[in-house]
């Protein structure tokens, strides 16, 4: 594991710069991207780099890590909406190179198989992940083992409550679709992005607790090319 701790006010710029370097070295990069609050400033900085002509997604492939169920298409809390508004609307990724799990598909098991087949058609070079305060990655909630496939999941109560900060009002979603831990761990590289004091406790536990399904992010430590990119606030307990 490689741990990189960056000053809070430089964190997103450093992550964006590493990512831009990765794209420059491999323009056809097959990458899986998360949504939520953590990547927002990173996406802003990468989009600015694309606008300056320094970075391009023209030959890349982007896979969306997960999706919430039960929200109408275009809802601000849909992961699809967050990634489009936060990044894809502002970069040069051709629309056919964006892959996602569709929670409105008539058969969700089929939809998960279809998405996984797109992932497997070339694999994933890089997976960027946020870290849930309950230790989830994607929507692989506590109880998920390292063999967990891409699938429909029941959301943990903490995850449901957290959807309020993405703009869910009323009853929060009860389920979602997620890239499994198995295909995450099969990727060439994993970057775990962690920022803010609110993540300090769970980051410390992710890196030091026994590896197991009670803390799905702990399985990332078994990956040979894990890079943890934390700001100083999130790294306070390390
Ligand atoms: P956040 O979500 O970036 O909004 O904190 C991370 C997660 O729950 O995976």
PDB file of C-alpha atoms and ligand atoms in Angstrom:
ATOM      1  CA  UNK A   1       0.000   0.000   0.000  1.00  0.00           C
ATOM      2  CA  UNK A   2       1.138   3.491  -0.732  1.00  0.00           C
ATOM      3  CA  UNK A   3      -0.190   6.169   1.627  1.00  0.00           C
ATOM      4  CA  UNK A   4      -0.026   9.759   0.459  1.00  0.00           C
ATOM      5  CA  UNK A   5      -1.094  12.487   2.881  1.00  0.00           C
ATOM      6  CA  UNK A   6      -1.581  15.967   1.456  1.00  0.00           C
ATOM      7  CA  UNK A   7      -2.425  19.324   3.042  1.00  0.00           C
ATOM      8  CA  UNK A   8      -6.202  19.868   3.046  1.00  0.00           C
ATOM      9  CA  UNK A   9      -6.078  22.848   0.706  1.00  0.00           C
ATOM     10  CA  UNK A  10      -3.856  21.067  -1.825  1.00  0.00           C
ATOM     11  CA  UNK A  11      -5.438  17.601  -1.682  1.00  0.00           C
ATOM     12  CA  UNK A  12      -7.812  17.798  -4.656  1.00  0.00           C
ATOM     13  CA  UNK A  13      -5.174  19.429  -6.866  1.00  0.00           C
ATOM     14  CA  UNK A  14      -2.649  16.706  -6.048  1.00  0.00           C
ATOM     15  CA  UNK A  15      -5.150  13.885  -6.700  1.00  0.00           C
ATOM     16  CA  UNK A  16      -6.232  15.567  -9.954  1.00  0.00           C
ATOM     17  CA  UNK A  17      -2.611  15.987 -11.048  1.00  0.00           C
ATOM     18  CA  UNK A  18      -1.823  12.286 -10.383  1.00  0.00           C
ATOM     19  CA  UNK A  19      -4.910  11.309 -12.337  1.00  0.00           C
ATOM     20  CA  UNK A  20      -4.017  13.619 -15.237  1.00  0.00           C
ATOM     21  CA  UNK A  21      -0.540  12.041 -15.330  1.00  0.00           C
ATOM     22  CA  UNK A  22      -2.139   8.595 -15.389  1.00  0.00           C
ATOM     23  CA  UNK A  23      -4.387   9.622 -18.311  1.00  0.00           C
ATOM     24  CA  UNK A  24      -1.466  11.140 -20.198  1.00  0.00           C
ATOM     25  CA  UNK A  25       0.531   7.924 -19.811  1.00  0.00           C
ATOM     26  CA  UNK A  26      -2.422   5.756 -20.885  1.00  0.00           C
ATOM     27  CA  UNK A  27      -5.037   7.704 -22.906  1.00  0.00           C
ATOM     28  CA  UNK A  28      -7.260   4.621 -23.219  1.00  0.00           C
ATOM     29  CA  UNK A  29      -7.432   4.286 -19.412  1.00  0.00           C
ATOM     30  CA  UNK A  30     -10.386   2.137 -18.302  1.00  0.00           C
ATOM     31  CA  UNK A  31     -11.412   3.748 -15.043  1.00  0.00           C
ATOM     32  CA  UNK A  32     -14.224   3.310 -12.574  1.00  0.00           C
ATOM     33  CA  UNK A  33     -15.356   6.481 -10.802  1.00  0.00           C
ATOM     34  CA  UNK A  34     -17.300   7.148  -7.600  1.00  0.00           C
ATOM     35  CA  UNK A  35     -19.711   9.928  -6.735  1.00  0.00           C
ATOM     36  CA  UNK A  36     -20.557  11.566  -3.418  1.00  0.00           C
ATOM     37  CA  UNK A  37     -18.966  14.599  -1.833  1.00  0.00           C
ATOM     38  CA  UNK A  38     -15.357  13.366  -1.709  1.00  0.00           C
ATOM     39  CA  UNK A  39     -14.534  13.484  -5.443  1.00  0.00           C
ATOM     40  CA  UNK A  40     -16.317  16.791  -6.136  1.00  0.00           C
ATOM     41  CA  UNK A  41     -13.217  19.039  -5.901  1.00  0.00           C
ATOM     42  CA  UNK A  42     -11.075  16.448  -7.702  1.00  0.00           C
ATOM     43  CA  UNK A  43     -13.524  16.357 -10.620  1.00  0.00           C
ATOM     44  CA  UNK A  44     -13.600  20.169 -10.681  1.00  0.00           C
ATOM     45  CA  UNK A  45      -9.802  20.298 -10.897  1.00  0.00           C
ATOM     46  CA  UNK A  46      -9.590  17.595 -13.571  1.00  0.00           C
ATOM     47  CA  UNK A  47     -12.328  19.287 -15.626  1.00  0.00           C
ATOM     48  CA  UNK A  48     -10.308  22.526 -15.430  1.00  0.00           C
ATOM     49  CA  UNK A  49      -7.263  20.646 -16.706  1.00  0.00           C
ATOM     50  CA  UNK A  50      -9.340  19.335 -19.639  1.00  0.00           C
ATOM     51  CA  UNK A  51     -10.594  22.871 -20.336  1.00  0.00           C
ATOM     52  CA  UNK A  52      -6.976  24.062 -20.498  1.00  0.00           C
ATOM     53  CA  UNK A  53      -6.238  21.321 -23.033  1.00  0.00           C
ATOM     54  CA  UNK A  54      -3.827  19.535 -20.685  1.00  0.00           C
ATOM     55  CA  UNK A  55      -5.906  16.398 -20.104  1.00  0.00           C
ATOM     56  CA  UNK A  56      -8.249  14.399 -22.314  1.00  0.00           C
ATOM     57  CA  UNK A  57     -10.815  11.639 -21.861  1.00  0.00           C
ATOM     58  CA  UNK A  58     -11.336  11.305 -25.631  1.00  0.00           C
ATOM     59  CA  UNK A  59      -9.938   7.761 -25.737  1.00  0.00           C
ATOM     60  CA  UNK A  60     -10.750   6.740 -22.138  1.00  0.00           C
ATOM     61  CA  UNK A  61     -13.534   4.524 -20.809  1.00  0.00           C
ATOM     62  CA  UNK A  62     -15.471   5.550 -17.691  1.00  0.00           C
ATOM     63  CA  UNK A  63     -17.492   3.146 -15.547  1.00  0.00           C
ATOM     64  CA  UNK A  64     -19.761   4.462 -12.799  1.00  0.00           C
ATOM     65  CA  UNK A  65     -19.124   2.628  -9.524  1.00  0.00           C
ATOM     66  CA  UNK A  66     -22.670   2.381  -8.196  1.00  0.00           C
ATOM     67  CA  UNK A  67     -26.207   3.718  -8.329  1.00  0.00           C
ATOM     68  CA  UNK A  68     -29.126   4.317  -5.966  1.00  0.00           C
ATOM     69  CA  UNK A  69     -32.452   2.651  -6.677  1.00  0.00           C
ATOM     70  CA  UNK A  70     -35.929   4.144  -6.590  1.00  0.00           C
ATOM     71  CA  UNK A  71     -35.076   7.709  -7.610  1.00  0.00           C
ATOM     72  CA  UNK A  72     -36.386   9.191 -10.866  1.00  0.00           C
ATOM     73  CA  UNK A  73     -33.965   9.633 -13.749  1.00  0.00           C
ATOM     74  CA  UNK A  74     -32.219  12.999 -13.459  1.00  0.00           C
ATOM     75  CA  UNK A  75     -32.699  13.202  -9.662  1.00  0.00           C
ATOM     76  CA  UNK A  76     -29.756  15.168  -8.213  1.00  0.00           C
ATOM     77  CA  UNK A  77     -28.877  12.294  -5.849  1.00  0.00           C
ATOM     78  CA  UNK A  78     -28.623   9.716  -8.625  1.00  0.00           C
ATOM     79  CA  UNK A  79     -24.965   8.789  -9.034  1.00  0.00           C
ATOM     80  CA  UNK A  80     -25.452   9.085 -12.784  1.00  0.00           C
ATOM     81  CA  UNK A  81     -26.606  12.704 -12.375  1.00  0.00           C
ATOM     82  CA  UNK A  82     -23.807  13.541  -9.933  1.00  0.00           C
ATOM     83  CA  UNK A  83     -21.095  12.218 -12.242  1.00  0.00           C
ATOM     84  CA  UNK A  84     -22.559  13.950 -15.318  1.00  0.00           C
ATOM     85  CA  UNK A  85     -22.921  17.303 -13.542  1.00  0.00           C
ATOM     86  CA  UNK A  86     -19.678  17.006 -11.613  1.00  0.00           C
ATOM     87  CA  UNK A  87     -17.436  15.788 -14.425  1.00  0.00           C
ATOM     88  CA  UNK A  88     -18.805  14.320 -17.636  1.00  0.00           C
ATOM     89  CA  UNK A  89     -20.691  17.428 -18.806  1.00  0.00           C
ATOM     90  CA  UNK A  90     -17.377  19.324 -18.713  1.00  0.00           C
ATOM     91  CA  UNK A  91     -14.950  16.850 -20.273  1.00  0.00           C
ATOM     92  CA  UNK A  92     -14.435  15.348 -23.727  1.00  0.00           C
ATOM     93  CA  UNK A  93     -15.472  11.759 -22.983  1.00  0.00           C
ATOM     94  CA  UNK A  94     -17.529  10.453 -25.941  1.00  0.00           C
ATOM     95  CA  UNK A  95     -20.950   9.361 -24.609  1.00  0.00           C
ATOM     96  CA  UNK A  96     -20.462   5.791 -25.882  1.00  0.00           C
ATOM     97  CA  UNK A  97     -17.474   5.464 -23.558  1.00  0.00           C
ATOM     98  CA  UNK A  98     -19.574   5.963 -20.416  1.00  0.00           C
ATOM     99  CA  UNK A  99     -20.858   2.773 -18.782  1.00  0.00           C
ATOM    100  CA  UNK A 100     -23.280   2.575 -15.877  1.00  0.00           C
ATOM    101  CA  UNK A 101     -25.658   0.312 -14.007  1.00  0.00           C
ATOM    102  CA  UNK A 102     -29.248   1.237 -14.862  1.00  0.00           C
ATOM    103  CA  UNK A 103     -31.541   0.921 -11.821  1.00  0.00           C
ATOM    104  CA  UNK A 104     -34.580   1.242 -14.124  1.00  0.00           C
ATOM    105  CA  UNK A 105     -33.685  -1.898 -16.093  1.00  0.00           C
ATOM    106  CA  UNK A 106     -36.532  -4.450 -16.057  1.00  0.00           C
ATOM    107  CA  UNK A 107     -34.311  -7.265 -14.764  1.00  0.00           C
ATOM    108  CA  UNK A 108     -31.641  -6.085 -12.335  1.00  0.00           C
ATOM    109  CA  UNK A 109     -29.733  -9.384 -12.261  1.00  0.00           C
ATOM    110  CA  UNK A 110     -29.466  -9.201 -16.057  1.00  0.00           C
ATOM    111  CA  UNK A 111     -28.437  -5.552 -15.822  1.00  0.00           C
ATOM    112  CA  UNK A 112     -25.629  -6.416 -13.370  1.00  0.00           C
ATOM    113  CA  UNK A 113     -24.417  -9.193 -15.695  1.00  0.00           C
ATOM    114  CA  UNK A 114     -24.508  -6.813 -18.694  1.00  0.00           C
ATOM    115  CA  UNK A 115     -22.483  -4.153 -16.843  1.00  0.00           C
ATOM    116  CA  UNK A 116     -19.986  -6.693 -15.526  1.00  0.00           C
ATOM    117  CA  UNK A 117     -19.495  -8.024 -19.071  1.00  0.00           C
ATOM    118  CA  UNK A 118     -18.630  -4.458 -20.195  1.00  0.00           C
ATOM    119  CA  UNK A 119     -16.136  -4.234 -17.315  1.00  0.00           C
ATOM    120  CA  UNK A 120     -14.654  -7.615 -18.191  1.00  0.00           C
ATOM    121  CA  UNK A 121     -14.243  -6.630 -21.830  1.00  0.00           C
ATOM    122  CA  UNK A 122     -10.780  -5.210 -21.130  1.00  0.00           C
ATOM    123  CA  UNK A 123     -10.934  -5.041 -17.344  1.00  0.00           C
ATOM    124  CA  UNK A 124     -10.374  -1.964 -15.188  1.00  0.00           C
ATOM    125  CA  UNK A 125      -7.007  -0.217 -15.094  1.00  0.00           C
ATOM    126  CA  UNK A 126      -7.938   2.080 -12.230  1.00  0.00           C
ATOM    127  CA  UNK A 127     -10.735   2.288  -9.657  1.00  0.00           C
ATOM    128  CA  UNK A 128     -11.178   5.512  -7.693  1.00  0.00           C
ATOM    129  CA  UNK A 129     -13.127   5.018  -4.468  1.00  0.00           C
ATOM    130  CA  UNK A 130     -14.580   7.120  -1.696  1.00  0.00           C
ATOM    131  CA  UNK A 131     -14.850   5.686   1.816  1.00  0.00           C
ATOM    132  CA  UNK A 132     -18.178   5.433   3.624  1.00  0.00           C
ATOM    133  CA  UNK A 133     -18.243   6.310   7.309  1.00  0.00           C
ATOM    134  CA  UNK A 134     -19.458   2.729   7.868  1.00  0.00           C
ATOM    135  CA  UNK A 135     -16.535   1.298   5.894  1.00  0.00           C
ATOM    136  CA  UNK A 136     -18.386   0.635   2.654  1.00  0.00           C
ATOM    137  CA  UNK A 137     -16.773   1.076  -0.760  1.00  0.00           C
ATOM    138  CA  UNK A 138     -19.183   1.565  -3.604  1.00  0.00           C
ATOM    139  CA  UNK A 139     -22.352   0.164  -2.063  1.00  0.00           C
ATOM    140  CA  UNK A 140     -20.553  -2.894  -0.727  1.00  0.00           C
ATOM    141  CA  UNK A 141     -21.994  -2.489   2.745  1.00  0.00           C
ATOM    142  CA  UNK A 142     -20.709  -4.156   5.944  1.00  0.00           C
ATOM    143  CA  UNK A 143     -21.249  -7.904   5.519  1.00  0.00           C
ATOM    144  CA  UNK A 144     -19.835  -7.879   1.956  1.00  0.00           C
ATOM    145  CA  UNK A 145     -17.035 -10.382   1.417  1.00  0.00           C
ATOM    146  CA  UNK A 146     -14.053 -10.084  -0.943  1.00  0.00           C
ATOM    147  CA  UNK A 147     -15.852 -12.365  -3.403  1.00  0.00           C
ATOM    148  CA  UNK A 148     -18.942 -10.109  -3.653  1.00  0.00           C
ATOM    149  CA  UNK A 149     -20.009  -9.732  -7.303  1.00  0.00           C
ATOM    150  CA  UNK A 150     -21.669  -6.804  -9.032  1.00  0.00           C
ATOM    151  CA  UNK A 151     -25.219  -6.926  -7.701  1.00  0.00           C
ATOM    152  CA  UNK A 152     -28.326  -5.361  -6.204  1.00  0.00           C
ATOM    153  CA  UNK A 153     -27.797  -4.553  -2.534  1.00  0.00           C
ATOM    154  CA  UNK A 154     -29.878  -3.460   0.437  1.00  0.00           C
ATOM    155  CA  UNK A 155     -28.535  -0.186   1.786  1.00  0.00           C
ATOM    156  CA  UNK A 156     -27.237   0.111   5.340  1.00  0.00           C
ATOM    157  CA  UNK A 157     -29.250   2.524   7.510  1.00  0.00           C
ATOM    158  CA  UNK A 158     -26.231   4.853   7.750  1.00  0.00           C
ATOM    159  CA  UNK A 159     -25.979   4.961   3.953  1.00  0.00           C
ATOM    160  CA  UNK A 160     -29.718   5.651   3.624  1.00  0.00           C
ATOM    161  CA  UNK A 161     -29.488   8.506   6.128  1.00  0.00           C
ATOM    162  CA  UNK A 162     -26.458   9.896   4.271  1.00  0.00           C
ATOM    163  CA  UNK A 163     -28.358  10.323   1.002  1.00  0.00           C
ATOM    164  CA  UNK A 164     -29.888  13.480   2.465  1.00  0.00           C
ATOM    165  CA  UNK A 165     -26.669  15.353   1.773  1.00  0.00           C
ATOM    166  CA  UNK A 166     -26.967  14.492  -1.922  1.00  0.00           C
ATOM    167  CA  UNK A 167     -30.475  15.962  -2.135  1.00  0.00           C
ATOM    168  CA  UNK A 168     -32.805  13.115  -1.182  1.00  0.00           C
ATOM    169  CA  UNK A 169     -35.854  14.464   0.607  1.00  0.00           C
ATOM    170  CA  UNK A 170     -38.520  12.218   2.088  1.00  0.00           C
ATOM    171  CA  UNK A 171     -38.001   8.468   2.379  1.00  0.00           C
ATOM    172  CA  UNK A 172     -34.420   7.566   1.436  1.00  0.00           C
ATOM    173  CA  UNK A 173     -33.692   4.770  -1.043  1.00  0.00           C
ATOM    174  CA  UNK A 174     -33.610   1.240   0.360  1.00  0.00           C
ATOM    175  CA  UNK A 175     -31.471  -0.406  -2.315  1.00  0.00           C
ATOM    176  CA  UNK A 176     -28.835   0.180  -4.920  1.00  0.00           C
ATOM    177  CA  UNK A 177     -26.623  -1.449  -7.534  1.00  0.00           C
ATOM    178  CA  UNK A 178     -22.877  -1.664  -7.123  1.00  0.00           C
ATOM    179  CA  UNK A 179     -19.714  -2.926  -8.720  1.00  0.00           C
ATOM    180  CA  UNK A 180     -18.782  -5.823  -6.421  1.00  0.00           C
ATOM    181  CA  UNK A 181     -15.738  -6.089  -4.212  1.00  0.00           C
ATOM    182  CA  UNK A 182     -14.435  -8.929  -6.410  1.00  0.00           C
ATOM    183  CA  UNK A 183     -14.237  -6.822  -9.594  1.00  0.00           C
ATOM    184  CA  UNK A 184     -12.883  -3.855  -7.596  1.00  0.00           C
ATOM    185  CA  UNK A 185     -10.090  -6.060  -6.257  1.00  0.00           C
ATOM    186  CA  UNK A 186      -9.444  -7.364  -9.796  1.00  0.00           C
ATOM    187  CA  UNK A 187      -8.569  -3.861 -11.058  1.00  0.00           C
ATOM    188  CA  UNK A 188      -4.983  -2.973 -11.903  1.00  0.00           C
ATOM    189  CA  UNK A 189      -4.840  -0.106  -9.418  1.00  0.00           C
ATOM    190  CA  UNK A 190      -7.090   1.229  -6.665  1.00  0.00           C
ATOM    191  CA  UNK A 191      -6.983   4.784  -5.335  1.00  0.00           C
ATOM    192  CA  UNK A 192      -8.899   5.303  -2.091  1.00  0.00           C
ATOM    193  CA  UNK A 193      -9.747   9.004  -1.782  1.00  0.00           C
ATOM    194  CA  UNK A 194     -10.387  10.193   1.764  1.00  0.00           C
ATOM    195  CA  UNK A 195     -10.909  13.755   2.936  1.00  0.00           C
ATOM    196  CA  UNK A 196     -12.215  15.557   5.991  1.00  0.00           C
ATOM    197  CA  UNK A 197     -12.208  15.049   9.751  1.00  0.00           C
ATOM    198  CA  UNK A 198     -15.424  13.035   9.509  1.00  0.00           C
ATOM    199  CA  UNK A 199     -13.428  10.221   7.842  1.00  0.00           C
ATOM    200  CA  UNK A 200     -10.501  10.134  10.296  1.00  0.00           C
ATOM    201  CA  UNK A 201     -11.914   7.338  12.470  1.00  0.00           C
ATOM    202  CA  UNK A 202     -12.984   5.049   9.636  1.00  0.00           C
ATOM    203  CA  UNK A 203      -9.729   5.588   7.718  1.00  0.00           C
ATOM    204  CA  UNK A 204      -7.707   4.556  10.759  1.00  0.00           C
ATOM    205  CA  UNK A 205      -9.894   1.452  11.192  1.00  0.00           C
ATOM    206  CA  UNK A 206      -9.705   0.632   7.456  1.00  0.00           C
ATOM    207  CA  UNK A 207      -5.916   0.508   7.679  1.00  0.00           C
ATOM    208  CA  UNK A 208      -5.542  -1.208  11.059  1.00  0.00           C
ATOM    209  CA  UNK A 209      -8.626  -3.347  11.928  1.00  0.00           C
ATOM    210  CA  UNK A 210      -8.622  -7.049  11.093  1.00  0.00           C
ATOM    211  CA  UNK A 211      -9.418  -7.547   7.405  1.00  0.00           C
ATOM    212  CA  UNK A 212     -12.977  -8.819   7.029  1.00  0.00           C
ATOM    213  CA  UNK A 213     -16.539  -8.267   5.855  1.00  0.00           C
ATOM    214  CA  UNK A 214     -17.409  -6.184   8.929  1.00  0.00           C
ATOM    215  CA  UNK A 215     -15.341  -3.435   7.265  1.00  0.00           C
ATOM    216  CA  UNK A 216     -15.439  -3.976   3.479  1.00  0.00           C
ATOM    217  CA  UNK A 217     -12.812  -1.296   2.759  1.00  0.00           C
ATOM    218  CA  UNK A 218     -10.289  -3.342   4.773  1.00  0.00           C
ATOM    219  CA  UNK A 219     -10.118  -5.841   1.866  1.00  0.00           C
ATOM    220  CA  UNK A 220      -8.439  -3.134  -0.211  1.00  0.00           C
ATOM    221  CA  UNK A 221      -5.274  -3.781   1.861  1.00  0.00           C
ATOM    222  CA  UNK A 222      -4.983  -7.143   0.092  1.00  0.00           C
ATOM    223  CA  UNK A 223      -4.600  -5.387  -3.260  1.00  0.00           C
ATOM    224  CA  UNK A 224      -1.006  -5.139  -4.553  1.00  0.00           C
ATOM    225  CA  UNK A 225      -1.471  -1.638  -5.989  1.00  0.00           C
ATOM    226  CA  UNK A 226      -3.531   0.287  -3.438  1.00  0.00           C
ATOM    227  CA  UNK A 227      -2.846   3.995  -3.118  1.00  0.00           C
ATOM    228  CA  UNK A 228      -4.566   5.804  -0.243  1.00  0.00           C
ATOM    229  CA  UNK A 229      -4.759   9.537  -0.891  1.00  0.00           C
ATOM    230  CA  UNK A 230      -5.862  11.320   2.258  1.00  0.00           C
ATOM    231  CA  UNK A 231      -5.909  14.926   3.301  1.00  0.00           C
ATOM    232  CA  UNK A 232      -4.380  15.824   6.667  1.00  0.00           C
ATOM    233  CA  UNK A 233      -7.790  16.030   8.351  1.00  0.00           C
ATOM    234  CA  UNK A 234      -8.705  12.491   7.313  1.00  0.00           C
ATOM    235  CA  UNK A 235      -5.230  11.211   8.221  1.00  0.00           C
ATOM    236  CA  UNK A 236      -5.337  12.718  11.723  1.00  0.00           C
ATOM    237  CA  UNK A 237      -5.637   9.304  13.397  1.00  0.00           C
ATOM    238  CA  UNK A 238      -2.801   7.609  11.501  1.00  0.00           C
TER     239      UNK A 238
HETATM  240  P1  LIG B   1     -18.904  10.836   0.519  1.00  0.00           P
HETATM  241  O1  LIG B   1     -19.358   9.324   0.381  1.00  0.00           O
HETATM  242  O2  LIG B   1     -17.812  11.036  -0.476  1.00  0.00           O
HETATM  243  O3  LIG B   1     -20.131  11.611   0.162  1.00  0.00           O
HETATM  244  O4  LIG B   1     -18.443  11.014   1.913  1.00  0.00           O
HETATM  245  C1  LIG B   1     -18.401   8.319   0.393  1.00  0.00           C
HETATM  246  C2  LIG B   1     -19.111   6.991   0.410  1.00  0.00           C
HETATM  247  O5  LIG B   1     -20.099   6.841   1.127  1.00  0.00           O
HETATM  248  O6  LIG B   1     -18.658   6.095  -0.303  1.00  0.00           O
END
